[in-house]
CSV table of C-alpha atoms and ligand atoms in Angstrom, one decimal:
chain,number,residue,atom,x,y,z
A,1,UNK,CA,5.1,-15.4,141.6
A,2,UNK,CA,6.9,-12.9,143.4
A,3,UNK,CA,8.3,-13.9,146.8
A,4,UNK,CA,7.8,-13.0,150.6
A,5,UNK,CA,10.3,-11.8,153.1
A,6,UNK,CA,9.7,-13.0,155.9
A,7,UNK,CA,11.9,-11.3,158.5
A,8,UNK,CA,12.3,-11.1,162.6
A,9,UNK,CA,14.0,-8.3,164.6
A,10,UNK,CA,15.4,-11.8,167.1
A,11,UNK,CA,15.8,-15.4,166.5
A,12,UNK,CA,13.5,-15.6,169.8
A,13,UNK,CA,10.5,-13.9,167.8
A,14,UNK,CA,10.2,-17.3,165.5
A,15,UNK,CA,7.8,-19.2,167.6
A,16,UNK,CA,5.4,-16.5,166.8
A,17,UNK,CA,7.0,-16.0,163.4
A,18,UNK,CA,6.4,-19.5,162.4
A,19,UNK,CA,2.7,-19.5,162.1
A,20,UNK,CA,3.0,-16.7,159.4
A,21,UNK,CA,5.2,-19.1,157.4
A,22,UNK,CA,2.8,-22.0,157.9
A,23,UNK,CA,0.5,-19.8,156.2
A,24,UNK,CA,2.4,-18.8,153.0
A,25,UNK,CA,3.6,-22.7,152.9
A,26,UNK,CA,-0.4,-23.8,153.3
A,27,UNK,CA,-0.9,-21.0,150.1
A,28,UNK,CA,1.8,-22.5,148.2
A,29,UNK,CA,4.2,-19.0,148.3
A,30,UNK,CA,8.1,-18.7,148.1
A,31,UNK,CA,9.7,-17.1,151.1
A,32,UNK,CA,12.9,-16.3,152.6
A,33,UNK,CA,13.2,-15.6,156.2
A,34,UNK,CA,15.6,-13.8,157.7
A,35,UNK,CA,16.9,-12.5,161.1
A,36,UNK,CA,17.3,-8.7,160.8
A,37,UNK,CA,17.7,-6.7,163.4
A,38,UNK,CA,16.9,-2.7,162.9
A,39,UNK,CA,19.8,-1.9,166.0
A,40,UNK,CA,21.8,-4.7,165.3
A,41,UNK,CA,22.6,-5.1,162.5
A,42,UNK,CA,21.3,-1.7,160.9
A,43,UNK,CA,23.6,-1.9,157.3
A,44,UNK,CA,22.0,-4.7,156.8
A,45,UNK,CA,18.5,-4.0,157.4
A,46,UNK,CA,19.1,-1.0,155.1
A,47,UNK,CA,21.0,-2.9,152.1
A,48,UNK,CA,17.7,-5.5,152.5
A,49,UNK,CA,15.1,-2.7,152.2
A,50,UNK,CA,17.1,-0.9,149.2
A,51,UNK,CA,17.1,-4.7,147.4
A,52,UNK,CA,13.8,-6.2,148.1
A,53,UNK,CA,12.2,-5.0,145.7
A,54,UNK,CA,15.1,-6.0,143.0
A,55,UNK,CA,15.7,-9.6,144.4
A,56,UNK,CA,12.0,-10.1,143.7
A,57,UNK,CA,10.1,-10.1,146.7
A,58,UNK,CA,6.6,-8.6,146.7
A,59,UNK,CA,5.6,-7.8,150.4
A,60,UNK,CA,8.0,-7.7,153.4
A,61,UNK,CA,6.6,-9.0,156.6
A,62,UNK,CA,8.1,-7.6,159.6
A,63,UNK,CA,8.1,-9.1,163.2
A,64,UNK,CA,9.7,-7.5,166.0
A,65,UNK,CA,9.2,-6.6,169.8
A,66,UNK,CA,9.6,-4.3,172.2
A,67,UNK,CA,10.8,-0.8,170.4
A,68,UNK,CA,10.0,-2.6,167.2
A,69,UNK,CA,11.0,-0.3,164.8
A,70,UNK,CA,11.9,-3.0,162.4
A,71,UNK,CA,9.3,-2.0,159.8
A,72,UNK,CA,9.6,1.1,159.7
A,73,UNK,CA,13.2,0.9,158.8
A,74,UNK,CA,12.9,-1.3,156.0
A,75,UNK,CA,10.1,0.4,155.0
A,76,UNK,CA,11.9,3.4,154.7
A,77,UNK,CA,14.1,1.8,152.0
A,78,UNK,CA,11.5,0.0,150.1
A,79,UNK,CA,8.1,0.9,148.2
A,80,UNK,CA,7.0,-2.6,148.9
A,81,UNK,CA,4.1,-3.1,151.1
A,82,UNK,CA,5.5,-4.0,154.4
A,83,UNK,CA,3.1,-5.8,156.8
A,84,UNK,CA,4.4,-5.3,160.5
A,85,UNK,CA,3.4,-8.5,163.4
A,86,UNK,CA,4.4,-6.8,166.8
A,87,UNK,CA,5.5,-9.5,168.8
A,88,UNK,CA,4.1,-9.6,172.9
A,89,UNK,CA,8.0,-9.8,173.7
A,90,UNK,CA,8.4,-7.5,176.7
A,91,UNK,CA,6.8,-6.8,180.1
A,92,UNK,CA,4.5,-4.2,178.7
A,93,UNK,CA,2.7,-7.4,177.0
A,94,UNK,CA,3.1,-6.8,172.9
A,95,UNK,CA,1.3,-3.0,173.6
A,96,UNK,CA,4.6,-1.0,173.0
A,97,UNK,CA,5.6,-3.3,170.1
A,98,UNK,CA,2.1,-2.8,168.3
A,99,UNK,CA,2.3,1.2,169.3
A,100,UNK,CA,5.6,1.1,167.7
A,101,UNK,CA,4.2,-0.3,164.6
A,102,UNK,CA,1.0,1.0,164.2
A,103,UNK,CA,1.7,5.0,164.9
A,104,UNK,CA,4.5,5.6,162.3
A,105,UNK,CA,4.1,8.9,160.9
A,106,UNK,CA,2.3,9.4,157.5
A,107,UNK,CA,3.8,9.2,154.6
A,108,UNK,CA,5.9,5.5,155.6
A,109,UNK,CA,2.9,3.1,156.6
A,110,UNK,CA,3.5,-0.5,158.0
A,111,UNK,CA,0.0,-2.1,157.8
A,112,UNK,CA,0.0,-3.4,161.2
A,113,UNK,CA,-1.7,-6.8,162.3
A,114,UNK,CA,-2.4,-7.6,165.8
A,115,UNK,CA,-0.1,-8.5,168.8
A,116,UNK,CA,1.2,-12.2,167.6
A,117,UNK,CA,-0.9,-11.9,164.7
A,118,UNK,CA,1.2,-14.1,162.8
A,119,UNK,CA,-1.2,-16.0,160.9
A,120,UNK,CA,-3.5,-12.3,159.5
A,121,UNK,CA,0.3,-11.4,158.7
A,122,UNK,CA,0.7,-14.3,156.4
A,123,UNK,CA,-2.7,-13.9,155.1
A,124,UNK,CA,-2.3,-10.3,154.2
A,125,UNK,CA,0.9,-11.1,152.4
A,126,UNK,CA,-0.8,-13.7,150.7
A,127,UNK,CA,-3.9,-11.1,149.5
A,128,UNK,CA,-1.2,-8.4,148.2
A,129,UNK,CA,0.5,-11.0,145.9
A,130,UNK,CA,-3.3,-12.1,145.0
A,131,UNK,CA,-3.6,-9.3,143.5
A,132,UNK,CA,-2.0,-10.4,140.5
A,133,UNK,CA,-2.4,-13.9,141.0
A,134,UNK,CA,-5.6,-15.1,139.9
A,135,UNK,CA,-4.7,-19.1,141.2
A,136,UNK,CA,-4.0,-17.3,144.4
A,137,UNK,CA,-7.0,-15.5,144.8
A,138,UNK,CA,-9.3,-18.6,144.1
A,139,UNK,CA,-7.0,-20.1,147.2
A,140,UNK,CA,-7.8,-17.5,149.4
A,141,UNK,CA,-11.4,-17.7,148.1
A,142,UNK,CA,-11.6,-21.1,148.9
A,143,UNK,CA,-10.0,-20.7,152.5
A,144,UNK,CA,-12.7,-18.4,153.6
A,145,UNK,CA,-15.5,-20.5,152.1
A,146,UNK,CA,-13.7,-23.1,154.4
A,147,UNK,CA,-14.1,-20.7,157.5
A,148,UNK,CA,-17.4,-20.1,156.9
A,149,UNK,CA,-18.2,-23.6,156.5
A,150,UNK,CA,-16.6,-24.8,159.9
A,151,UNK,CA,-18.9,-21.7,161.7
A,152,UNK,CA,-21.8,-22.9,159.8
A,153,UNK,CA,-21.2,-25.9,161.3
A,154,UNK,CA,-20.3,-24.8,165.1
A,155,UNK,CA,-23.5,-22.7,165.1
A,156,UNK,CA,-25.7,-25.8,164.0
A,157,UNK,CA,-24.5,-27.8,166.9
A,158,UNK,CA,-24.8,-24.9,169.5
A,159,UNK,CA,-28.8,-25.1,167.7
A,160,UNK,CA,-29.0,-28.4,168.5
A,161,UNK,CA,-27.4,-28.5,171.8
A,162,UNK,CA,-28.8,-25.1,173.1
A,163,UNK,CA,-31.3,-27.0,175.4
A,164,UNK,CA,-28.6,-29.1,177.3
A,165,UNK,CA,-26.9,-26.0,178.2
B,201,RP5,C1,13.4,-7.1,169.1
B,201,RP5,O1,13.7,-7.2,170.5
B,201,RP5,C2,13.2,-8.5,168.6
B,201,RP5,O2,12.3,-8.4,167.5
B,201,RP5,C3,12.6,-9.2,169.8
B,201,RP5,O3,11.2,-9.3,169.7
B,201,RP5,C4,13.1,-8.4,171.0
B,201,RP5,C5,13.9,-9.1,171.9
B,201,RP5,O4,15.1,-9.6,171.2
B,201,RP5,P1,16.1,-10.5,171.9
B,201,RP5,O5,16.7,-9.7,173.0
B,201,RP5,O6,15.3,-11.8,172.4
B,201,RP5,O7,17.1,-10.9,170.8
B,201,RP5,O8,14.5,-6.5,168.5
């Protein structure tokens, strides 16, 4: 199975970050996170784009705040699918990280998940790899019917209940 990068413009995004990597360890999928940083350290974001792909990853997930133009730069080196998690790290409350995500020009997309969307960001990576992963789409499969079954569930005791409300 090909792998997930998992990586985060700041070591202070991780609290967020770690939800999406509860997710691919709940699915059973390799990882390898990494603290990147598009400004920072801009040779290296670069050189990990350019290799993704060869070191056998299959999606890049991309968390960053603020100007978060984390994805867009390693998409810019990489054919991969890159899923991009704006993280709500700034005074402007996540809204200039997700603009900086979601509005990159066409031609380079980074399919964009919500402000602290960790977990859809996991998921997502999870349902490119299923693509070729049969075991893994049964998984995913099985997760919804699990969703489903728990709102089943709420609904029937908001039915029961409605009267005592
Ligand atoms: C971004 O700037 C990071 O992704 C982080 O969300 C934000 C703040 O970084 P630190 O100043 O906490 O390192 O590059």
């Amino acid at each position: 199975m090909k792998k997930v990068a998992v990586v985060m413009g700041s070591d202070s995004d991780l609290p967020v970050v770690k939800r999406s990597i509860d997710i691919l360890r709940q699915f059973g999928v390799p990882f390898e996170a990494r603290v990147i940083s598009a400004h920072r350290t801009p040779d290296t974001a670069a050189e990990f784009g350019k290799s993704a792909a060869a070191e056998g990853f299959g999606v890049i997930i991309a968390a960053a705040g603020k100007a978060a133009h984390l994805g867009g730069v390693l998409a810019a080196y990489t054919e991969l699918p890159v899923v991009g998690l704006p993280i709500k790290s700034s005074t402007l409350d996540g809204m200039d990280s997700l603009l900086s995500m979601v509005q990159m020009p066409k031609g380079v997309p980074v399919a964009t998940v919500a402000i602290d969307g960790a977990e859809n960001a996991g998921i997502l990576a999870v349902q490119i790899l299923a693509l070729s992963d049969e075991g893994l789409a049964g998984a995913l499969r099985e997760y919804r019917g699990k969703m489903a079954a728990e709102v089943t569930a709420k609904d029937s005791e908001l039915q029961d209940n409605i009267d005592k409300l």
